Amino acid sequence: MPVARPESSDSRVIAHVDMDCFYVQVEQRRQPDLRGQPTAVVQYNAWKGGGLIAVGYEARKFGVKRSMRGDEAKSVCPEIQLVTVPVARGKADLSIYRNAGSEVVAILSRKGRCERASIDEVYLDLTEAAEKMLSETPPESVEAINDEVIKSHVLGLSAEPSDVRQTVREWLCQRNADRRDKLLACGAFIVAELRMQVLKETQFTCSAGIAHNKMLAKLASGMNKPAQQTVVPFASVESLLDPLPIRKMKQLGGKLGHSLQDDLGVNTVGDLLQFSEEKLQDRYGINTGTWLWNIARGINGDEVESRVLPKSHGTGKTFPGRNCLKTIDGIERWLSKFSEELAERLEADLEQNKRIAQTLTLHASASKANEAQSQKKFPSKSCPLRYGTNKILEDALNLFQAGLREYLSSSSKAHGNGCSGWGITNLSISASKIVDIPSGTCSIMKYFHSQDQRYPSSKEFDDKEIHESTALSPSVGSESSSRKHLLEPETECSKDGTKMNIVMNIVMQAHLDDKSRMFEEKTQTSFCRESLPSSTSAKKNEPQLDSVGEETVIKDAISGNRSQDQKGKAFKEKQGTSSILQFFQTQNCSSSIQEPKEETVNAIQETAESSCSGKADDTVPLESGGIRNMHHSADQSRVACMYKIDEIDPNVVDELPREIQEEVRAWLRPQKRANNTTKRGSSITHYFSPNKNM
Ligand code: DCP
């Protein structure tokens, strides 16, 4: 739901910068021969020439559109150059575009607060820079105004075509103008300069909107493309919004927009003006009502967040029509590719930016096999994120199964019979709630990296911690999980809590990994193919299909993907972790680490054997009566510990490697003090838990 925020000031200078036909420009830079030629980037799927995902402006002149496939584009523009998007792991690899976007962000962020909103768009808060320019070198004092500034489109200015440039120049330089307009004029100078810099350094052109808030700037940036900028003076807001189709507004493309049209007869933003705030609040609630009332008047107080790095990392793929995934095997195969990619990107983020992601989310869309399912969406699910390809895969599978169980159980309820067929047409995973690693953790990270501990671990989770999640696009600026606490601003305490979680998790994970590696060592010897990932072994809380008491076969179709965590790694008990673990286990740990039970190993063996005998694709489709779940509640290797900080004996730190002892002690000390200010006996996890108020 939209959130109404009052404008902090109506004289902010906000820009929205949007790259022009971005993927095409990236490809044209890679292959300069394509410059000036009608070009489009197509998905790698060759059916009918592949779907167009970006169309260059030269090709647009011929009528080529993004909705076309390559063959159709060729029929309207025979000279069109179709470039296939790079492919890795059987799916589009967007890294070159992401990296190109980062180059641009690095330049745009030089003049003010910068929010990377997607792979190719950015918001800038240029208020300070504009105020500075206005006081030091106001537009009227600039002797030679660059053409790029003069080419600005200023909404509301009327002039004969031959006089446009002169009219814009006069508007930019008017001495007696309203201060808000003067600031926007300065904004136009600054944005033009930034755009020229982007072109010089990256060879990319971009377009921009310059206004008093994000909403207006975004509306304006697309008005004059490519390579142009549009200014929205305060006085022109009404005429800009008045004729705008209501569904074109951000957040009004869906249900709310439909309701405005169908229930209130509102077709344009101007139509909204006839409704009082109270009336809109009565109909849509206080918050949304106020938000609607505000946007009709061009009021939008959203701040430009300071964020040049992606807010989340996501990867996924669509499986349209007959390509839909119908077996757990198929799901696992793709999830393993996604997990590998996500793990790589998370590792790069960790290395380069010292950030860790905390939430893993799985999204899927299911094809509609019957009337009941056509009403039903496949629920998105999220859980705390654990680093490492195999752990991500394991958790993603669990999330998928939890979602599938819910999806099917409600469908079967509606039908009054067992499970019916399912087919996944869209599958993706994403990592969100990304936070900076507190300074000081680096040596610990290094230590565990060097000790075969490739990643810091995230919190362990169980079924209770699999959460419903809102739709989360894999794009850069996507919103994160619906868990309220994940969206709440971090307090000092929670930052410290993150530190503590990292320490504790590192210690715990170090031990857990040793345990699971030990398990892998054992099981590997009895498998004829690569076995399951470290903890694909069963868990007590593994999502199960209620309706069917059978077992799910999750096959060993992940060969190659577990290599990251395993390659050349032999089990080696880390000195010191075991008694720390013992300490935690005896201090209120809710579960313990156990070897997998015999039955699990047998079940896994059975699967591996059937794979060996040429039945690798012999999956158990749900339509035949449901999922078979081989995941008995055997693996207790997940730990839900409640660390009582007051009860942590500082001596346990002595057992850590000397090089990190001081650091851990330093972290423990302030935690103790912080904890003393709260209820006695609360655990660290509870005290710092973001959902402690829930
Ligand atoms: N993109 C995609 N799939 C889509 C839409 C876009 O992969 N359905 C990619 C390709 C685009 C990039 O995202 O180049 C940015 O999308 P935009 O909507 O901003 O469109 P363009 O930058 O291509 O063109 P424009 O100049 O109209 O903004």
XYZ file of C-alpha atoms and ligand atoms in Angstrom:
722
model
C 0.000 0.000 0.000
C 1.305 3.462 -0.779
C 2.508 5.506 2.152
C 1.592 9.170 2.422
C 4.569 11.285 3.395
C 4.296 15.040 3.715
C 6.758 17.052 1.655
C 9.635 18.144 3.848
C 9.956 21.187 1.636
C 8.484 22.233 -1.678
C 11.817 23.562 -2.861
C 13.783 20.351 -3.012
C 15.612 19.660 -6.258
C 15.182 16.041 -7.212
C 16.307 14.409 -10.437
C 15.381 11.082 -11.914
C 17.945 9.847 -14.421
C 17.027 7.017 -16.759
C 19.422 5.448 -19.243
C 18.272 5.368 -22.860
C 17.628 1.922 -24.391
C 20.108 0.716 -21.875
C 20.971 -2.841 -22.911
C 21.271 -1.699 -26.513
C 23.753 0.994 -25.523
C 25.780 -1.509 -23.534
C 25.893 -3.820 -26.560
C 26.769 -0.949 -28.879
C 29.680 -0.047 -26.652
C 30.849 -3.670 -26.783
C 30.424 -3.777 -30.560
C 30.981 -0.267 -31.914
C 29.960 -1.425 -35.416
C 26.394 -1.440 -34.137
C 26.408 2.267 -33.392
C 23.935 4.170 -35.495
C 22.317 0.974 -36.731
C 18.819 -0.157 -35.765
C 19.536 -2.582 -32.956
C 17.621 -4.591 -30.391
C 18.621 -6.973 -27.626
C 16.735 -10.262 -27.576
C 16.326 -12.981 -25.018
C 18.422 -15.999 -25.849
C 15.366 -18.209 -26.388
C 15.403 -18.501 -30.156
C 11.679 -19.136 -30.609
C 10.462 -16.783 -33.347
C 13.737 -14.915 -33.150
C 13.627 -14.379 -29.391
C 11.681 -11.831 -27.366
C 12.914 -8.232 -27.587
C 13.908 -6.759 -24.253
C 15.524 -3.513 -25.407
C 15.037 -1.584 -28.602
C 17.397 1.124 -29.831
C 15.957 4.456 -30.923
C 17.002 3.955 -34.561
C 14.929 0.745 -34.603
C 11.980 2.449 -32.915
C 11.733 4.773 -35.919
C 10.840 1.717 -37.996
C 8.097 0.728 -35.584
C 10.047 -1.956 -33.727
C 8.619 -2.437 -30.236
C 9.631 -4.320 -27.125
C 6.520 -6.467 -27.336
C 7.753 -8.005 -30.618
C 9.794 -11.099 -31.210
C 12.906 -11.026 -33.373
C 11.125 -12.342 -36.478
C 8.469 -9.668 -36.311
C 11.086 -6.976 -35.722
C 12.894 -8.171 -38.854
C 9.714 -7.972 -40.851
C 9.203 -4.305 -39.969
C 12.898 -3.433 -40.079
C 14.929 -5.872 -42.203
C 18.225 -4.163 -41.316
C 17.744 -4.598 -37.620
C 20.676 -6.020 -35.713
C 19.516 -8.473 -33.081
C 21.966 -9.055 -30.267
C 21.348 -11.960 -27.958
C 21.608 -11.320 -24.271
C 24.613 -13.134 -22.733
C 23.790 -16.530 -21.306
C 25.185 -18.338 -18.290
C 23.809 -21.376 -16.499
C 21.096 -21.741 -19.119
C 19.633 -18.324 -18.457
C 20.205 -14.670 -19.208
C 23.333 -13.307 -17.569
C 22.784 -9.653 -16.813
C 26.109 -8.952 -15.177
C 27.462 -6.769 -17.981
C 24.385 -4.558 -17.742
C 24.522 -4.448 -13.972
C 28.166 -3.467 -14.050
C 27.510 -0.827 -16.681
C 24.753 0.566 -14.437
C 27.246 0.749 -11.585
C 29.638 2.796 -13.727
C 26.882 5.325 -14.292
C 25.866 5.433 -10.640
C 29.457 6.137 -9.630
C 29.387 9.282 -11.769
C 25.896 10.465 -10.877
C 26.533 10.161 -7.158
C 29.184 12.885 -7.280
C 26.768 15.760 -6.844
C 24.336 14.671 -4.172
C 22.478 11.890 -2.463
C 21.995 9.096 -4.936
C 19.494 6.256 -4.891
C 19.941 3.474 -7.380
C 16.377 2.599 -8.195
C 16.872 -0.131 -10.777
C 19.457 -1.498 -13.141
C 19.361 1.698 -15.204
C 17.689 4.429 -13.175
C 18.730 6.653 -10.361
C 17.221 9.346 -8.165
C 19.371 12.259 -7.062
C 18.705 14.801 -4.360
C 20.483 17.861 -5.690
C 18.985 20.363 -3.263
C 22.263 21.235 -1.565
C 24.194 21.437 -4.808
C 21.495 23.668 -6.320
C 21.418 25.956 -3.281
C 25.179 26.234 -3.424
C 25.117 27.123 -7.095
C 22.352 29.646 -6.547
C 24.334 31.426 -3.874
C 27.742 31.220 -5.563
C 27.225 31.131 -9.334
C 23.543 31.709 -10.140
C 22.477 30.883 -13.719
C 22.341 34.534 -14.766
C 26.025 34.873 -13.925
C 27.071 32.000 -16.172
C 28.623 33.450 -19.281
C 28.606 30.550 -21.672
C 25.686 28.261 -21.002
C 26.269 24.816 -22.391
C 23.965 23.698 -25.143
C 22.913 20.671 -23.152
C 21.344 22.992 -20.574
C 19.677 25.157 -23.182
C 18.173 22.052 -24.761
C 16.224 21.400 -21.532
C 12.459 21.128 -21.862
C 10.720 23.309 -19.323
C 7.105 22.301 -18.847
C 4.615 25.118 -19.096
C 6.793 27.381 -21.244
C 5.098 28.414 -24.421
C 7.130 29.611 -27.343
C 7.238 29.459 -31.097
C 9.509 26.624 -32.191
C 12.076 29.105 -33.457
C 12.153 30.835 -30.083
C 12.287 27.819 -27.829
C 15.978 28.010 -27.017
C 15.829 31.687 -26.267
C 12.738 31.196 -24.085
C 14.466 28.419 -22.130
C 17.572 30.543 -21.697
C 15.468 33.378 -20.307
C 13.619 31.054 -17.961
C 16.864 29.611 -16.658
C 18.380 33.004 -16.054
C 15.448 35.060 -14.779
C 16.526 37.219 -11.858
C 13.141 37.800 -10.309
C 11.875 34.294 -10.449
C 10.341 32.381 -7.594
C 13.168 30.805 -5.553
C 11.795 27.351 -6.307
C 12.169 27.949 -10.032
C 15.659 29.338 -9.547
C 16.639 26.192 -7.709
C 15.209 24.029 -10.468
C 17.154 26.080 -13.004
C 20.333 25.332 -11.052
C 19.241 21.677 -11.011
C 19.030 21.788 -14.805
C 22.635 23.008 -15.013
C 23.864 20.343 -12.606
C 22.011 17.481 -14.269
C 23.163 18.536 -17.741
C 26.730 18.550 -16.462
C 26.325 15.097 -14.932
C 24.794 13.697 -18.100
C 27.666 15.062 -20.169
C 30.081 13.472 -17.755
C 28.291 10.132 -18.033
C 28.556 10.341 -21.819
C 32.220 11.239 -21.679
C 33.203 8.514 -19.256
C 30.911 5.676 -20.306
C 29.709 6.561 -23.824
C 26.119 6.175 -22.617
C 23.372 8.728 -23.028
C 20.644 9.188 -20.469
C 17.547 11.294 -19.968
C 16.405 13.066 -16.841
C 13.506 14.713 -15.093
C 14.135 17.572 -12.681
C 11.405 18.514 -10.234
C 10.619 19.147 -6.583
C 9.942 15.523 -5.732
C 10.627 11.989 -6.871
C 7.204 11.351 -8.322
C 7.299 14.393 -10.595
C 10.934 13.839 -11.561
C 10.169 10.263 -12.578
C 7.163 11.304 -14.623
C 9.275 13.893 -16.417
C 12.358 11.806 -17.197
C 10.550 9.763 -19.829
C 8.859 12.711 -21.498
C 11.698 13.638 -23.796
C 13.967 10.780 -24.739
C 16.656 10.009 -25.713
C 19.436 12.179 -24.311
C 17.296 15.070 -23.096
C 16.094 16.499 -19.832
C 12.775 17.898 -18.691
C 12.149 20.389 -15.907
C 8.857 20.562 -13.998
C 8.386 24.050 -12.497
C 6.001 24.244 -9.570
C 3.470 26.171 -11.611
C 3.235 23.462 -14.260
C 2.469 20.558 -11.938
C -1.275 20.781 -12.318
C -1.203 20.847 -16.101
C 1.221 17.923 -16.116
C -0.922 15.749 -13.876
C -4.370 16.751 -15.010
C -4.597 14.684 -18.234
C -2.420 11.819 -17.033
C -4.185 8.423 -17.131
C -4.510 7.338 -13.516
C -3.110 3.866 -14.185
C 0.163 5.382 -15.412
C 0.951 6.611 -11.927
C 3.335 4.547 -9.860
C 1.412 2.184 -7.571
C -1.821 2.738 -9.452
C -1.262 0.181 -12.183
C -2.951 -2.578 -10.172
C -5.984 -3.115 -7.983
C -6.073 0.370 -6.512
C -6.010 1.967 -9.959
C -8.777 -0.382 -11.096
C -10.870 0.493 -8.088
C -10.434 4.212 -8.735
C -11.617 3.691 -12.285
C -14.432 1.265 -11.624
C -15.724 2.524 -8.285
C -15.086 6.251 -8.478
C -14.948 6.825 -12.227
C -11.484 8.345 -11.951
C -9.649 8.006 -15.247
C -7.078 10.767 -15.015
C -5.146 12.226 -12.137
C -7.162 15.403 -12.622
C -10.372 13.455 -11.955
C -9.101 12.733 -8.463
C -9.154 16.419 -7.547
C -12.937 16.387 -7.121
C -12.689 14.053 -4.090
C -12.018 15.398 -0.626
C -9.320 13.849 1.507
C -11.989 12.563 3.902
C -13.910 10.894 1.126
C -10.759 9.166 -0.149
C -9.848 8.145 3.389
C -13.332 6.726 3.968
C -12.995 4.634 0.884
C -9.333 3.557 1.036
C -8.218 4.093 4.603
C -6.446 7.023 6.195
C -3.024 6.432 4.721
C -3.957 5.550 1.169
C -6.666 8.206 1.129
C -4.162 10.895 2.049
C -1.647 9.530 -0.405
C -4.194 9.736 -3.228
C -5.219 13.231 -2.235
C -1.551 14.242 -2.248
C -0.579 12.742 -5.565
C -3.490 14.461 -7.280
C -1.800 17.696 -6.239
C 1.731 16.600 -7.054
C 2.669 16.227 -3.398
C 5.101 13.441 -2.614
C 7.452 13.520 0.343
C 9.444 10.369 -0.445
C 13.074 10.957 0.339
C 15.901 10.032 -1.972
C 17.566 7.248 -0.063
C 21.292 7.101 0.032
C 21.894 3.871 -1.803
C 24.278 3.315 -4.650
C 24.417 -0.427 -4.223
C 21.593 -2.797 -5.022
C 18.986 -3.275 -2.344
C 18.643 -6.921 -3.224
C 20.082 -9.558 -5.513
C 17.733 -11.713 -7.480
C 17.861 -14.356 -10.126
C 15.145 -16.304 -11.846
C 13.641 -17.464 -15.058
C 10.297 -17.846 -16.740
C 9.136 -21.177 -18.071
C 6.221 -20.280 -20.288
C 3.653 -22.666 -21.728
C 4.860 -26.162 -22.265
C 8.216 -25.341 -20.714
C 6.693 -25.061 -17.273
C 8.381 -27.075 -14.535
C 6.323 -29.999 -13.348
C 8.631 -32.009 -11.153
C 10.594 -31.426 -8.004
C 13.630 -32.584 -9.941
C 13.159 -29.831 -12.460
C 12.648 -27.282 -9.726
C 15.775 -28.425 -7.968
C 17.846 -28.315 -11.125
C 16.938 -24.677 -11.696
C 17.160 -23.692 -8.073
C 20.647 -25.088 -7.983
C 21.652 -22.835 -10.895
C 20.020 -19.855 -9.250
C 21.669 -20.670 -5.927
C 25.054 -20.843 -7.549
C 24.581 -17.466 -9.193
C 23.158 -15.874 -6.085
C 25.967 -17.248 -3.940
C 28.528 -15.819 -6.356
C 26.899 -12.420 -6.359
C 26.576 -12.391 -2.602
C 30.194 -13.330 -2.251
C 31.222 -10.539 -4.609
C 29.073 -8.100 -2.644
C 30.681 -9.282 0.559
C 34.175 -8.968 -0.851
C 33.703 -5.647 -2.598
C 31.227 -3.860 -0.394
C 31.463 -5.672 2.936
C 27.756 -6.305 2.978
C 25.726 -9.319 3.939
C 22.183 -10.197 2.935
C 19.869 -11.516 5.589
C 16.723 -12.715 3.878
C 16.222 -15.299 1.190
C 12.956 -15.146 -0.712
C 11.495 -17.518 -3.229
C 8.890 -16.414 -5.724
C 7.058 -18.618 -8.125
C 4.083 -18.467 -10.420
C 2.116 -21.576 -11.133
C 0.178 -22.361 -14.239
C -3.487 -22.707 -13.774
C -4.493 -26.304 -14.045
C -8.062 -25.835 -12.957
C -10.618 -23.312 -11.864
C -9.618 -23.375 -8.195
C -5.957 -22.799 -8.945
C -6.721 -19.989 -11.332
C -7.870 -18.033 -8.306
C -4.776 -18.878 -6.370
C -1.341 -17.361 -6.418
C 1.705 -19.374 -5.533
C 2.726 -17.801 -2.220
C 6.139 -16.213 -1.972
C 8.147 -17.411 0.996
C 11.175 -16.095 2.802
C 13.552 -17.151 5.528
C 16.862 -16.024 7.009
C 19.595 -16.363 4.430
C 22.575 -18.659 4.883
C 25.634 -18.193 2.716
C 26.974 -20.826 0.364
C 25.493 -22.377 -2.746
C 24.339 -25.542 -1.050
C 22.730 -23.807 1.859
C 20.891 -21.416 -0.411
C 19.733 -24.337 -2.505
C 18.580 -26.270 0.498
C 16.666 -23.329 1.913
C 15.209 -22.411 -1.459
C 13.923 -25.946 -1.862
C 12.338 -25.802 1.548
C 10.713 -22.508 0.703
C 9.464 -23.911 -2.544
C 7.969 -26.912 -0.827
C 6.344 -24.759 1.815
C 4.831 -22.615 -0.918
C 3.762 -25.606 -2.964
C 2.164 -27.265 0.018
C 0.143 -24.168 0.701
C -0.707 -23.672 -2.936
C -1.882 -27.215 -3.372
C -3.635 -27.641 -0.077
C -5.855 -24.645 -0.661
C -6.556 -25.772 -4.211
C -7.401 -29.265 -3.075
C -9.559 -27.876 -0.292
C -11.483 -25.947 -2.884
C -11.815 -29.121 -4.899
C -12.484 -31.398 -2.010
C -10.054 -33.953 -3.343
C -6.330 -34.634 -3.422
C -3.602 -32.682 -5.145
C -3.940 -31.941 -8.780
C -1.291 -31.104 -11.362
C 0.949 -28.132 -11.025
C 3.346 -26.373 -13.312
C 5.711 -23.575 -12.425
C 5.919 -20.865 -15.055
C 8.142 -18.479 -13.173
C 10.726 -19.228 -10.526
C 13.133 -16.882 -8.795
C 15.068 -16.404 -5.619
C 16.381 -13.218 -4.158
C 18.542 -12.055 -1.298
C 17.447 -8.934 0.483
C 17.745 -7.010 3.746
C 21.350 -6.310 2.924
C 23.356 -4.660 5.668
C 26.900 -3.448 6.028
C 29.165 -5.651 8.045
C 30.120 -3.653 11.099
C 33.716 -2.587 10.970
C 35.810 -4.951 12.964
C 34.348 -8.128 11.590
C 36.862 -8.284 8.816
C 39.531 -10.238 10.547
C 36.992 -12.748 11.729
C 35.701 -13.142 8.225
C 39.239 -13.568 7.011
C 39.931 -16.114 9.670
C 37.037 -18.301 8.732
C 37.652 -17.829 5.062
C 41.148 -19.045 5.550
C 39.921 -21.880 7.710
C 37.863 -23.365 4.960
C 34.855 -21.408 6.101
C 33.903 -19.818 2.920
C 31.036 -17.707 4.086
C 29.704 -16.232 7.249
C 26.568 -18.027 8.130
C 23.201 -16.506 8.547
C 20.835 -17.399 11.313
C 19.568 -20.893 11.294
C 15.902 -21.179 10.616
C 13.191 -23.680 10.960
C 9.750 -24.021 9.539
C 8.418 -21.382 11.853
C 10.786 -18.946 10.272
C 9.551 -19.472 6.752
C 7.606 -16.359 6.103
C 5.081 -15.187 3.672
C 6.705 -12.611 1.517
C 5.401 -9.870 -0.671
C 6.251 -9.853 -4.323
C 9.853 -8.980 -4.644
C 11.221 -8.135 -7.959
C 14.761 -9.143 -8.611
C 15.535 -5.672 -9.751
C 17.955 -3.466 -7.978
C 15.621 -1.328 -6.009
C 13.146 -3.917 -5.065
C 11.363 -3.968 -1.767
C 12.265 -6.647 0.644
C 10.293 -9.192 2.554
C 6.975 -8.320 4.022
C 8.206 -9.028 7.505
C 7.553 -5.733 9.111
C 10.671 -5.737 11.154
C 12.810 -6.168 8.100
C 11.609 -2.852 6.827
C 12.159 -1.013 10.021
C 15.130 1.277 10.259
C 18.055 -0.173 12.087
C 18.601 1.113 15.562
C 21.980 1.283 17.173
C 21.022 -1.767 19.143
C 20.128 -3.783 16.127
C 23.378 -2.835 14.487
C 25.200 -4.163 17.478
C 22.895 -7.109 17.401
C 24.006 -7.769 13.868
C 27.561 -7.777 15.072
C 26.720 -10.195 17.767
C 24.755 -12.400 15.446
C 27.698 -12.499 13.133
C 30.051 -13.551 15.903
C 27.717 -16.143 17.272
C 26.758 -17.450 13.910
C 30.325 -17.673 12.807
C 31.165 -19.716 15.843
C 28.086 -21.872 15.494
C 28.383 -22.229 11.772
C 32.003 -23.173 11.993
C 30.967 -26.078 14.094
C 27.852 -26.923 12.122
C 29.774 -26.994 8.909
C 32.268 -29.320 10.375
C 29.446 -31.567 11.446
C 27.733 -31.472 8.112
C 30.983 -31.984 6.322
C 31.587 -34.996 8.454
C 28.186 -36.229 7.376
C 28.992 -35.548 3.779
C 32.238 -37.404 4.044
C 30.360 -40.418 5.306
C 27.552 -40.337 2.823
C 29.725 -39.547 -0.141
C 31.523 -42.793 0.218
C 28.324 -44.733 -0.166
C 26.896 -42.772 -3.084
C 27.606 -43.655 -6.628
C 26.809 -40.130 -7.747
C 27.214 -36.847 -6.001
C 25.014 -36.894 -3.012
C 22.667 -34.343 -1.613
C 23.958 -31.024 -0.437
C 25.299 -30.844 3.036
C 22.014 -30.432 4.698
C 19.504 -31.496 2.151
C 19.305 -34.259 4.638
C 16.011 -34.273 6.362
C 14.953 -31.855 9.017
C 12.394 -32.090 11.670
C 10.679 -28.994 10.482
C 10.938 -29.550 6.798
C 7.760 -28.462 5.048
C 5.615 -31.506 4.357
C 2.520 -31.980 2.329
C -0.271 -32.362 4.793
C -2.477 -34.262 2.500
C -0.041 -36.971 1.645
C 2.003 -38.813 4.162
C 4.448 -40.034 1.590
C 7.974 -38.977 0.868
C 9.282 -36.346 -1.445
C 12.047 -37.439 -3.684
C 14.607 -34.748 -3.970
C 17.159 -36.146 -6.259
C 20.807 -35.619 -6.488
C 20.442 -33.459 -9.526
C 22.720 -30.881 -8.117
C 26.032 -32.299 -9.112
C 28.573 -29.631 -9.606
C 26.785 -27.092 -7.520
C 27.876 -28.315 -4.224
C 31.431 -28.024 -5.302
C 31.821 -24.513 -3.946
C 31.410 -25.595 -0.401
C 33.200 -28.830 -0.838
C 35.931 -28.543 -3.383
C 39.038 -29.991 -1.903
C 37.771 -29.542 1.596
C 38.411 -32.254 4.066
C 36.764 -32.383 7.405
C 38.931 -30.868 10.028
C 37.742 -30.250 13.555
C 38.380 -26.628 14.378
C 40.147 -26.216 17.580
C 38.157 -24.512 20.197
C 34.719 -24.517 18.670
C 33.511 -27.666 20.285
C 33.498 -26.487 23.853
C 32.056 -23.171 22.832
C 29.350 -25.105 21.152
C 28.911 -27.253 24.187
C 28.563 -24.126 26.204
C 25.857 -22.808 23.946
C 24.153 -26.139 23.828
C 23.937 -26.449 27.544
C 22.888 -22.846 27.853
C 19.357 -22.956 26.630
C 19.834 -24.298 23.136
C 16.543 -25.540 21.910
C 17.893 -28.272 19.711
C 21.045 -30.149 19.302
C 23.333 -31.180 16.539
C 22.951 -34.781 15.647
C 24.148 -37.060 12.981
C 21.450 -37.903 10.496
C 19.468 -40.936 11.458
C 19.974 -44.195 9.689
C 16.691 -43.945 7.820
C 17.714 -40.701 6.134
C 20.955 -42.107 4.895
C 19.123 -45.109 3.547
C 16.574 -42.998 1.805
C 19.243 -40.906 0.195
C 21.107 -43.976 -0.855
C 18.017 -45.361 -2.450
C 17.615 -42.259 -4.543
C 21.216 -42.177 -5.531
C 21.037 -45.758 -6.627
C 18.007 -45.221 -8.741
C 19.831 -42.358 -10.408
C 22.720 -44.616 -11.126
C 20.541 -47.137 -12.766
C 19.549 -44.669 -15.399
C 16.482 -43.318 -13.700
C 17.782 -39.866 -13.138
C 14.604 -38.341 -14.418
C 12.366 -40.756 -12.714
C 10.685 -38.177 -10.610
C 7.424 -38.504 -8.812
C 5.091 -35.981 -10.308
C 2.528 -34.542 -8.006
C -0.360 -35.314 -10.236
C 0.218 -38.934 -9.461
C -0.872 -38.431 -5.933
C 1.378 -35.933 -4.305
C 4.902 -35.362 -3.281
C 6.856 -38.121 -1.718
C 8.984 -36.765 1.018
C 12.118 -38.550 1.866
C 13.005 -35.833 4.283
C 12.307 -37.455 7.537
C 12.873 -35.505 10.634
C 16.285 -36.911 11.005
C 18.707 -34.086 10.573
C 18.883 -32.037 13.664
C 21.776 -30.064 12.410
C 19.841 -26.864 12.625
C 20.212 -25.068 15.822
C 17.829 -22.585 17.301
C 19.891 -21.348 20.153
C 18.941 -18.670 22.577
C 22.181 -17.237 23.800
C 21.864 -15.764 27.228
C 24.423 -13.083 27.099
C 24.689 -12.674 30.821
C 25.529 -16.285 31.078
C 28.240 -16.311 28.494
C 31.450 -16.977 30.261
C 33.992 -14.581 28.790
C 36.488 -17.396 29.055
C 34.930 -19.105 26.079
C 36.495 -16.400 23.991
C 39.865 -17.799 25.012
C 39.076 -20.755 22.883
C 38.841 -18.695 19.756
C 41.966 -18.161 17.695
C 44.129 -15.584 19.391
C 44.008 -13.206 16.466
C 40.302 -12.614 16.884
C 39.907 -12.894 20.632
C 40.336 -9.217 21.349
C 37.829 -8.307 18.735
C 35.200 -10.673 20.072
C 35.772 -9.474 23.623
C 35.337 -5.908 22.522
C 32.024 -6.840 20.988
C 30.847 -8.735 23.993
C 31.515 -5.920 26.413
C 29.129 -3.301 25.025
C 26.559 -6.002 24.455
C 26.616 -6.845 28.091
C 26.118 -3.256 29.005
C 23.291 -2.891 26.546
C 21.640 -6.007 27.776
C 21.776 -4.848 31.350
C 19.564 -1.980 30.460
C 16.801 -4.331 29.474
C 14.918 -7.063 31.196
C 17.232 -9.471 32.883
C 17.458 -12.877 31.429
C 16.457 -11.912 27.912
C 18.566 -13.703 25.409
C 20.857 -12.041 22.917
C 18.776 -13.287 20.089
C 15.663 -11.988 21.713
C 17.194 -8.707 22.731
C 18.569 -7.969 19.327
C 15.935 -9.809 17.430
C 14.354 -7.427 14.955
C 11.005 -9.022 15.709
C 11.275 -8.754 19.433
C 8.239 -6.552 19.473
C 6.134 -8.871 17.443
N 14.430 -4.789 -19.589
C 14.171 -6.157 -19.641
N 12.903 -6.620 -19.725
C 11.873 -5.759 -19.772
C 12.102 -4.377 -19.699
C 13.407 -3.920 -19.620
O 15.111 -6.936 -19.591
N 10.639 -6.234 -19.876
C 15.818 -4.316 -19.537
C 16.296 -3.890 -20.891
C 16.308 -2.416 -20.852
C 16.546 -2.108 -19.399
O 15.937 -3.175 -18.688
O 17.321 -1.860 -21.685
C 15.954 -0.801 -18.962
O 14.563 -0.823 -19.230
P 13.767 0.485 -19.573
O 12.334 0.205 -19.372
O 14.353 1.663 -18.891
O 13.934 0.651 -21.141
P 15.178 1.048 -22.016
O 16.275 1.626 -21.210
O 15.548 -0.106 -22.873
O 14.574 2.124 -22.975
P 14.108 3.601 -22.635
O 15.082 4.483 -23.340
O 12.750 3.689 -23.227
O 14.121 3.796 -21.167
